Amino acid sequence: MIKTDVIIIGGGATGCGIARDLALRGIPHCLIEKGDYAAGATGACHGLLHSGGRYVVSDAVAAKECYDENMILRRIGEKCVEPTGGLFVRLPGDSKIFRERFLRSCEEIGIPTEIMSSTKALELVPNLNPDTEEAIKVPDCSIDPFRLCMLNMRTSEIKGGLSFIRHKVTEIVKSHGRCIGVKATDAVSGEVKEIHANIIVNASGAWTNLVAGLAGCEVPLTLSKGSLVITNHRLTDMVINRLRPSSDGDIIVPNEAVCLAGTTSLMVQDPDKIAIQPDEVDIIIGEAGRMIPHFNQTRIIRAFSGVRPLLKSQKLDSREISRGFQIIDHQNGMYSIVGGKLTTFRLMAEKMVDTIMSAFNLKRACETAERPLDGQEELSGYPLSKRLSDMKNIVCECELVTRREVERIISQSGTRHVGDIQHRTRLGMGPCQGGFCTFRALGIMHDMDILTSEQSVQSLREFLQRRFRGIRGALWGDQLREEQLVEYIYLGILAMEQNK
Ligand SMILES: Cc1cc2nc3c(=O)[nH]c(=O)nc-3n(C[C@H](O)[C@H](O)[C@H](O)COP(=O)(O)OP(=O)(O)OC[C@H]3O[C@@H](n4cnc5c(N)ncnc54)[C@H](O)[C@@H]3O)c2cc1C
């Protein structure tokens, strides 16, 4: 049995942020995640480090939190934040009254804005709809959510924190009505680990109510599914938002070599049963195409969904529900933390750890806003020019990932999963969506004696299933042609179908 002070359930941005904060305040902890880091909403989001503009009219508190955190994260996380800036564009027919409310609310909160003519906006973003009537510039940024989680966990690791990925919490251990630990099942070996602690933090996002239920508690949530599509190249260097009340498909975010556009908002019951609907893809492309007409002719390489864990509300449109967060003390040694945004994960972690410190009767101030994220210098991939200068032995041509980099990640993490390499290097995230680099990465694992031939084939089969779920919603034109080529390679040359 393992003993620690605090158990964190969930390795999304919130859980990883809590681990970093605990580490910096000297509190022993153990994070448990059922997939890889960022496996939930964190890895399925737009990657927009909000300026607050999106919420400024509807939710001033959340907007102010976003703005303040944006300023902090661009300072402490230079290697995972790209200070792109953002434009709110007003198209013909968009309400001028909303524009006035937007500007007034930004001023009240202190979000800096710059009003631009359409000519100036088109100079900044040449692909913008030439019919744009005006644009308002705000300090939006793009952020890499995978890298953000890994960097937060790096501090935890340096300070001796424990973490188990691919371990699902299946039981909360109780004694005299108090939660004293968890049992977690290793998804690879099936082994069950028992871990005990004084405090358990349930940071499991859309699964919070399911995890709370293991302790006989309840956390009422509204689960809102959102879908996104990814283009095969970067159509804008700035974040583009539609200047209107939040609606479908009104945000486009550049991220590395691609753009993410979305999103939708549909209430769901089960976070594990979310399929992207073809009409969601049509809506997003149609709306994004209103802001950047080129979107309609651009190749879409992937479509996927995530679930927002929102505070329970009677509101029928989940877009109207507050993006604020809440810490729930279940009065039995367990806390749940719900709501919020990726943008406000650090603040959420700070408040959660403040609560833990007072429960332990300890005093040590939070340092996460001042200290740069650890491990940023070791990161691969940033910036693109760095990868271009290291062009030897490329394993993934789309994302310029080298063999050396893949070997480094495998040795460091001992992983047996291609997905883990993907989250840490961007291998397979480009236009071919892993069509060529996946079997190469598995070959490297085999060379390094990490996997047997049978395990490689099994891993490849699982990867292809996951890959196809993401690509299915984007199969037309060039992406369909590419998919047929990849299908011939895997089914024709590598005979994956027969190799059962
Ligand atoms: C489509 C979409 C777009 C979004 N875009 C943005 C954006 O651009 N900017 C922004 O600021 N916010 C955005 N958000 C919101 C943001 O993604 C979420 O608020 C945030 O990522 C939530 O993080 P989390 O760590 O609380 O939850 P999650 O990231 O969902 O993490 C919870 C983790 O708990 C794990 N878990 C669950 N059950 C168990 C168990 N039994 N045992 C172990 N582990 C378990 C899950 O695997 C998961 O990894 C978006 C959300 C969606 C859905």
XYZ file of C-alpha atoms and ligand atoms in Angstrom:
553
model
C 0.000 0.000 0.000
C 1.211 3.508 -0.844
C 0.785 6.378 1.645
C 0.806 10.048 0.846
C -0.877 13.255 2.062
C -3.112 14.154 -0.877
C -4.553 12.024 -3.685
C -5.620 13.851 -6.854
C -8.029 11.996 -9.138
C -7.771 13.271 -12.723
C -4.799 14.348 -14.851
C -6.443 17.168 -16.808
C -5.241 20.753 -16.465
C -6.980 21.103 -13.083
C -5.446 17.963 -11.545
C -1.967 18.659 -12.980
C -2.169 22.273 -11.761
C -3.052 21.050 -8.259
C -0.092 18.630 -8.320
C 2.285 21.490 -9.238
C 0.929 23.775 -6.537
C 1.128 21.044 -3.862
C 4.694 20.269 -4.958
C 5.738 23.919 -4.618
C 4.163 24.095 -1.144
C 5.972 20.922 -0.045
C 2.926 18.648 0.288
C 3.429 14.961 -0.673
C 0.817 13.883 -3.219
C -0.149 11.288 -5.784
C -2.062 11.949 -9.012
C -4.085 9.171 -10.624
C -5.311 9.401 -14.212
C -7.236 6.731 -16.101
C -5.772 7.660 -19.505
C -2.766 9.815 -20.377
C -2.481 13.393 -19.075
C -5.027 15.663 -20.813
C -7.190 12.660 -21.781
C -10.460 14.482 -20.999
C -11.751 17.950 -21.899
C -8.253 19.407 -21.554
C -6.941 17.535 -24.590
C -10.184 18.046 -26.505
C -10.349 21.820 -26.281
C -9.668 24.715 -28.643
C -6.451 25.673 -26.870
C -7.596 29.259 -26.559
C -6.021 31.128 -23.660
C -8.980 33.437 -23.293
C -8.526 37.173 -22.934
C -11.943 37.138 -21.255
C -13.611 38.721 -24.302
C -15.752 35.653 -25.030
C -17.484 35.908 -21.614
C -17.257 39.613 -20.924
C -20.902 40.389 -21.714
C -22.454 37.315 -20.079
C -20.203 36.524 -17.121
C -18.002 39.362 -15.844
C -16.425 37.343 -13.003
C -15.281 34.512 -15.309
C -14.078 37.075 -17.876
C -11.928 38.887 -15.295
C -10.484 35.573 -14.060
C -9.614 34.658 -17.659
C -7.905 37.995 -18.294
C -5.830 37.849 -15.106
C -4.798 34.239 -15.734
C -3.962 35.013 -19.374
C -1.488 37.641 -18.159
C 0.063 35.178 -15.684
C 0.299 32.201 -18.066
C 1.918 34.100 -20.898
C 4.588 35.096 -18.355
C 5.213 31.719 -16.681
C 4.566 29.466 -19.673
C 6.300 31.104 -22.636
C 7.020 27.748 -24.298
C 3.446 26.571 -24.375
C 1.691 29.898 -24.968
C 1.777 31.704 -28.300
C 0.793 35.366 -27.850
C -1.141 35.510 -31.115
C -3.576 38.255 -30.137
C -7.209 37.879 -31.111
C -9.803 39.682 -33.198
C -13.545 39.859 -32.556
C -14.924 40.406 -36.059
C -18.271 42.005 -36.838
C -19.830 40.706 -40.036
C -22.780 42.185 -41.944
C -25.928 41.628 -39.874
C -24.117 41.259 -36.525
C -25.675 43.447 -33.828
C -24.170 46.848 -33.165
C -25.853 46.856 -29.747
C -23.822 43.772 -28.799
C -20.684 45.574 -30.023
C -21.416 48.488 -27.655
C -22.039 46.151 -24.711
C -18.840 44.260 -25.543
C -16.683 47.390 -25.563
C -18.304 48.796 -22.408
C -17.888 45.508 -20.506
C -14.233 45.148 -21.592
C -13.575 48.659 -20.327
C -15.282 47.984 -16.981
C -13.187 44.866 -16.398
C -9.941 46.269 -17.808
C -9.549 44.056 -20.888
C -7.598 46.213 -23.385
C -9.263 46.604 -26.791
C -8.349 48.279 -30.076
C -11.028 49.040 -32.645
C -9.874 48.395 -36.203
C -11.224 49.196 -39.615
C -11.762 46.226 -41.897
C -8.741 47.348 -43.978
C -6.457 47.188 -40.936
C -7.941 43.845 -39.854
C -7.363 42.412 -43.343
C -3.748 43.565 -43.209
C -3.332 41.548 -40.006
C -5.287 38.517 -41.243
C -5.330 38.486 -45.060
C -7.690 35.463 -45.144
C -10.399 37.350 -43.247
C -13.795 37.830 -44.896
C -13.414 41.043 -46.973
C -16.998 41.947 -45.983
C -15.896 42.290 -42.334
C -17.304 45.593 -41.076
C -14.807 46.083 -38.270
C -12.685 44.148 -35.788
C -11.807 44.595 -32.135
C -8.366 43.434 -31.062
C -7.995 41.679 -27.674
C -5.081 39.873 -25.961
C -6.181 36.262 -26.754
C -3.423 33.635 -27.026
C -3.067 30.072 -28.235
C -1.968 27.473 -25.658
C -0.875 23.841 -26.000
C -2.942 21.918 -23.430
C -0.859 18.709 -23.619
C 2.374 20.560 -23.020
C 0.734 22.559 -20.243
C -0.153 19.383 -18.332
C 3.272 17.783 -18.848
C 5.046 20.939 -17.638
C 2.888 21.138 -14.506
C 3.626 17.481 -13.801
C 7.355 18.099 -14.272
C 7.408 20.210 -11.087
C 5.524 17.509 -9.221
C 8.052 14.941 -10.445
C 11.069 17.099 -9.514
C 9.699 17.541 -5.976
C 9.037 13.819 -5.497
C 5.300 13.716 -6.263
C 3.883 10.390 -7.426
C 1.710 9.897 -10.454
C 0.081 6.918 -12.100
C -1.337 7.314 -15.586
C -3.567 4.614 -17.129
C -4.879 3.852 -13.641
C -8.594 4.143 -13.086
C -9.930 4.870 -9.616
C -12.553 2.186 -9.108
C -13.096 2.411 -5.374
C -12.849 5.003 -2.620
C -11.674 3.387 0.597
C -13.572 4.584 3.673
C -13.100 4.137 7.382
C -15.646 5.352 9.951
C -17.390 7.364 7.236
C -14.181 9.146 6.169
C -12.458 8.758 2.809
C -8.972 7.485 3.536
C -7.778 6.235 0.166
C -8.511 4.834 -3.251
C -8.093 1.642 -5.208
C -6.870 2.167 -8.756
C -6.676 -0.455 -11.489
C -3.725 -0.449 -13.896
C -5.240 -0.565 -17.394
C -2.194 -2.403 -18.770
C -1.464 -5.071 -16.135
C -4.837 -5.222 -14.354
C -2.987 -4.832 -11.028
C -4.914 -2.953 -8.325
C -2.992 -0.378 -6.286
C -4.243 0.830 -2.920
C -3.182 4.345 -2.023
C -4.021 6.072 1.256
C -4.004 9.790 2.049
C -5.455 12.359 4.438
C -7.273 14.242 1.695
C -8.685 13.188 -1.665
C -9.276 15.732 -4.422
C -11.719 14.763 -7.112
C -10.612 16.714 -10.213
C -12.121 14.337 -12.730
C -13.918 16.929 -14.886
C -16.996 15.539 -16.592
C -16.606 12.318 -14.533
C -16.737 14.186 -11.192
C -20.197 12.947 -10.259
C -19.294 9.355 -11.144
C -16.150 9.508 -8.978
C -18.010 11.275 -6.132
C -20.585 8.483 -6.326
C -17.838 5.992 -5.353
C -17.796 7.747 -1.960
C -21.579 7.977 -1.750
C -21.537 11.696 -2.607
C -23.171 13.710 -5.359
C -21.920 16.571 -7.525
C -24.689 17.906 -9.754
C -23.187 18.894 -13.100
C -24.437 19.930 -16.480
C -22.386 18.103 -19.111
C -22.015 20.058 -22.315
C -20.491 18.369 -25.347
C -18.504 20.585 -27.714
C -17.052 19.576 -31.064
C -14.111 20.933 -33.035
C -12.532 20.478 -36.466
C -8.834 20.820 -37.395
C -7.547 22.182 -40.696
C -4.349 20.910 -42.306
C -2.717 24.306 -42.247
C -2.735 27.601 -40.475
C -5.285 29.969 -42.011
C -4.721 32.759 -39.521
C -1.941 33.795 -37.169
C -4.448 35.423 -34.794
C -7.367 33.960 -32.858
C -10.591 34.905 -34.684
C -13.852 35.281 -32.719
C -17.239 36.342 -34.015
C -18.483 39.537 -32.358
C -21.873 38.250 -31.234
C -23.342 36.355 -28.252
C -21.693 32.903 -27.908
C -22.961 30.608 -30.594
C -21.914 27.592 -32.685
C -18.652 27.777 -34.610
C -17.617 31.253 -33.600
C -13.948 30.732 -32.684
C -10.893 29.821 -34.826
C -7.602 29.259 -33.010
C -4.200 28.833 -34.701
C -2.081 26.145 -33.055
C 1.378 25.311 -34.389
C 0.893 24.378 -38.070
C -2.919 23.946 -37.937
C -6.129 25.746 -36.919
C -8.901 24.505 -34.621
C -12.422 25.749 -35.236
C -15.516 25.292 -33.132
C -17.376 24.736 -31.132
C -20.870 23.416 -30.506
C -22.727 22.990 -27.227
C -25.055 20.040 -26.648
C -26.101 18.680 -23.277
C -25.186 14.995 -22.740
C -25.741 12.490 -19.930
C -22.713 10.211 -20.190
C -19.186 11.606 -20.727
C -18.063 8.285 -22.195
C -20.740 8.233 -24.882
C -20.037 11.195 -27.132
C -19.988 10.842 -30.869
C -19.490 13.773 -33.193
C -22.525 14.336 -35.428
C -22.027 15.069 -39.152
C -24.254 18.155 -38.852
C -21.951 19.571 -36.140
C -19.056 19.383 -38.631
C -21.178 21.140 -41.280
C -22.222 23.881 -38.844
C -18.666 24.567 -37.657
C -17.236 24.694 -41.179
C -20.111 26.907 -42.370
C -19.705 29.373 -39.488
C -15.899 29.398 -39.620
C -16.205 29.989 -43.370
C -18.197 33.151 -42.663
C -15.167 34.591 -40.832
C -12.472 33.075 -43.075
C -14.049 32.115 -46.434
C -11.008 29.991 -47.330
C -12.145 27.616 -44.600
C -14.711 26.145 -46.980
C -12.010 24.937 -49.399
C -9.498 23.841 -46.780
C -8.756 20.249 -45.968
C -10.149 19.168 -42.594
C -7.948 16.507 -41.029
C -9.894 15.634 -37.912
C -13.111 16.288 -35.999
C -13.533 15.483 -32.322
C -15.580 16.236 -29.214
C -15.015 16.871 -25.525
C -17.310 17.400 -22.552
C -17.364 20.572 -20.448
C -18.031 19.957 -16.760
C -20.290 22.946 -15.988
C -21.891 23.874 -12.674
C -25.455 22.574 -12.563
C -27.969 25.088 -13.850
C -31.592 25.243 -14.919
C -30.574 27.131 -18.071
C -31.603 25.375 -21.248
C -28.701 26.659 -23.334
C -25.466 25.425 -21.759
C -23.631 28.435 -23.252
C -25.445 30.605 -20.707
C -24.122 28.610 -17.752
C -21.354 30.312 -15.766
C -17.755 29.365 -16.554
C -16.928 30.017 -12.901
C -15.665 27.177 -10.700
C -16.575 25.730 -7.343
C -14.848 23.694 -4.641
C -17.168 21.296 -2.828
C -16.207 20.011 0.624
C -17.966 16.664 1.023
C -17.160 16.798 4.779
C -15.639 13.318 4.680
C -12.036 13.985 3.606
C -12.939 14.374 -0.055
C -13.244 17.592 -2.085
C -14.506 17.982 -5.626
C -13.457 20.839 -7.892
C -15.695 21.567 -10.869
C -16.442 24.132 -13.556
C -13.900 26.699 -14.742
C -11.894 26.785 -17.950
C -8.546 25.576 -19.150
C -7.526 29.249 -18.960
C -8.315 29.416 -15.230
C -6.812 26.038 -14.228
C -3.953 27.657 -12.232
C -6.325 29.806 -10.208
C -8.561 26.791 -9.550
C -5.522 24.846 -8.340
C -4.422 27.742 -6.120
C -7.826 27.947 -4.401
C -7.978 24.152 -4.008
C -4.513 24.005 -2.437
C -5.322 26.995 -0.166
C -8.261 24.914 1.101
C -6.009 21.883 1.658
C -3.407 23.989 3.487
C -6.006 25.316 5.897
C -7.368 21.781 6.443
C -3.797 20.722 7.366
C -3.407 23.900 9.423
C -0.309 24.816 7.425
C 0.763 28.168 6.057
C 2.764 28.529 2.867
C 1.807 30.957 0.157
C 1.098 29.901 -3.420
C 4.029 30.492 -5.810
C 2.562 29.188 -9.053
C 1.840 32.630 -10.484
C 5.415 33.823 -10.104
C 7.566 30.797 -10.968
C 8.033 29.871 -14.632
C 6.897 26.334 -15.454
C 9.697 23.812 -14.970
C 11.111 21.859 -17.882
C 10.302 24.333 -20.650
C 13.858 24.285 -22.004
C 13.906 20.490 -22.441
C 10.768 20.524 -24.520
C 10.917 19.340 -28.073
C 9.198 21.055 -30.869
C 9.324 24.699 -29.996
C 9.642 26.697 -32.098
C 9.136 25.164 -35.566
C 12.487 26.641 -36.665
C 14.194 24.516 -33.989
C 12.707 21.381 -35.503
C 13.672 22.480 -39.021
C 17.304 22.842 -37.996
C 17.273 19.280 -36.663
C 16.137 17.549 -39.831
C 18.118 14.346 -39.457
C 16.277 11.051 -39.124
C 12.726 12.366 -39.275
C 10.058 9.912 -38.101
C 7.033 12.177 -38.611
C 7.368 14.434 -41.658
C 4.170 16.410 -40.985
C 5.333 17.574 -37.562
C 9.111 17.185 -38.026
C 9.615 14.801 -35.127
C 13.014 13.096 -35.105
C 13.947 9.567 -34.150
C 16.162 10.948 -31.375
C 13.159 12.738 -29.886
C 10.987 9.627 -30.026
C 13.748 7.567 -28.403
C 14.172 10.182 -25.675
C 10.473 10.127 -24.778
C 10.377 6.319 -24.777
C 13.449 6.067 -22.503
C 12.219 8.800 -20.173
C 8.662 7.584 -19.765
C 9.054 3.851 -20.519
C 5.788 4.142 -22.408
C 4.291 1.365 -24.492
C 1.685 3.614 -26.116
C 2.064 5.553 -29.362
C -0.497 8.060 -28.026
C 1.896 9.026 -25.224
C 4.629 9.825 -27.769
C 2.054 11.833 -29.726
C 1.056 13.971 -26.728
C 4.693 14.703 -25.905
C 6.095 15.399 -29.412
C 3.106 16.068 -31.756
C 4.008 12.900 -33.726
C 0.994 11.978 -35.873
C -0.877 15.247 -35.347
C -0.348 16.555 -38.907
C -2.300 16.048 -42.154
C -1.660 12.285 -42.502
C -2.827 11.777 -38.899
C -0.213 9.154 -38.079
C -0.561 7.288 -41.371
C 3.200 6.998 -41.871
C 4.856 7.690 -38.541
C 2.911 5.315 -36.298
C 4.429 2.104 -37.590
C 7.852 3.774 -37.542
C 7.417 4.733 -33.867
C 6.323 1.191 -33.056
C 9.389 -0.097 -34.935
C 11.576 2.077 -32.718
C 9.876 0.702 -29.590
C 10.493 -2.783 -30.911
C 14.188 -1.964 -31.594
C 14.434 -0.691 -28.018
C 12.910 -3.956 -26.693
C 9.906 -2.114 -25.241
C 7.382 -4.115 -27.277
C 7.296 -7.590 -28.766
C 6.083 -7.976 -32.377
C 2.678 -9.170 -31.131
C 2.338 -6.183 -28.796
C 3.289 -3.816 -31.653
C 0.527 -5.217 -33.821
C -1.994 -4.975 -30.972
C -0.926 -1.397 -30.215
C -1.164 -0.473 -33.902
C -4.645 -1.945 -34.123
C -5.837 0.077 -31.092
C -4.244 3.219 -32.485
C -5.931 2.753 -35.882
C -9.320 2.395 -34.201
C -8.852 5.646 -32.248
C -7.472 7.411 -35.309
C -10.420 6.416 -37.442
C -12.914 7.696 -34.861
C -11.333 11.157 -35.220
C -11.006 11.107 -38.997
C -14.448 9.690 -39.792
C -16.104 13.092 -39.447
C -13.733 14.706 -41.965
C -13.711 12.279 -44.874
C -14.107 14.096 -48.140
C -11.826 15.615 -50.791
C -8.095 15.370 -50.169
C -8.490 13.907 -46.694
C -10.558 11.050 -48.124
C -7.904 10.448 -50.795
C -5.202 10.375 -48.138
C -7.293 8.022 -46.018
C -7.625 5.608 -48.929
C -3.856 5.600 -49.344
C -3.377 4.948 -45.619
C -6.018 2.211 -45.786
C -4.160 0.489 -48.646
C -0.931 0.667 -46.641
C -2.405 -0.790 -43.458
C -4.904 -3.243 -44.891
C -3.179 -4.034 -48.196
C 0.551 -4.011 -47.426
C 0.553 -4.613 -43.663
C -2.537 -6.882 -43.759
C -3.795 -5.461 -40.469
C -7.303 -6.791 -40.974
C -6.184 -10.402 -41.360
C -3.672 -10.230 -38.550
C -6.205 -10.862 -35.799
C -14.902 21.492 -27.139
C -14.325 22.256 -25.986
C -13.543 23.382 -26.220
C -13.008 24.095 -25.154
N -12.179 25.139 -25.427
C -11.575 25.794 -24.402
C -10.639 26.818 -24.697
O -10.306 27.084 -25.847
N -10.097 27.488 -23.647
C -10.412 27.196 -22.343
O -9.924 27.883 -21.458
N -11.273 26.180 -22.049
C -11.841 25.466 -23.046
N -12.691 24.433 -22.767
C -12.950 24.071 -21.365
C -11.761 23.267 -20.812
O -11.357 22.302 -21.750
C -12.143 22.574 -19.517
O -12.756 23.474 -18.640
C -10.890 22.028 -18.803
O -10.013 21.389 -19.703
C -11.309 21.063 -17.712
O -10.132 20.489 -17.168
P -10.250 19.415 -16.007
O -8.879 19.014 -15.647
O -11.105 19.978 -14.930
O -11.071 18.216 -16.677
P -10.557 17.106 -17.715
O -9.549 17.654 -18.645
O -11.748 16.480 -18.316
O -9.789 16.082 -16.785
C -10.435 15.129 -15.979
C -9.595 13.868 -16.022
O -10.091 12.930 -15.067
C -9.838 11.636 -15.565
N -10.685 10.672 -14.865
C -12.042 10.581 -14.918
N -12.472 9.555 -14.146
C -11.359 8.994 -13.585
C -11.148 7.880 -12.712
N -12.174 7.140 -12.257
N -9.880 7.567 -12.363
C -8.823 8.302 -12.829
N -8.966 9.352 -13.671
C -10.223 9.709 -14.038
C -10.182 11.787 -17.054
O -9.580 10.766 -17.837
C -9.650 13.180 -17.377
O -8.349 13.157 -17.950
C -13.247 23.682 -23.819
C -14.020 22.542 -23.575
C -14.540 21.825 -24.633
C -15.309 20.579 -24.357
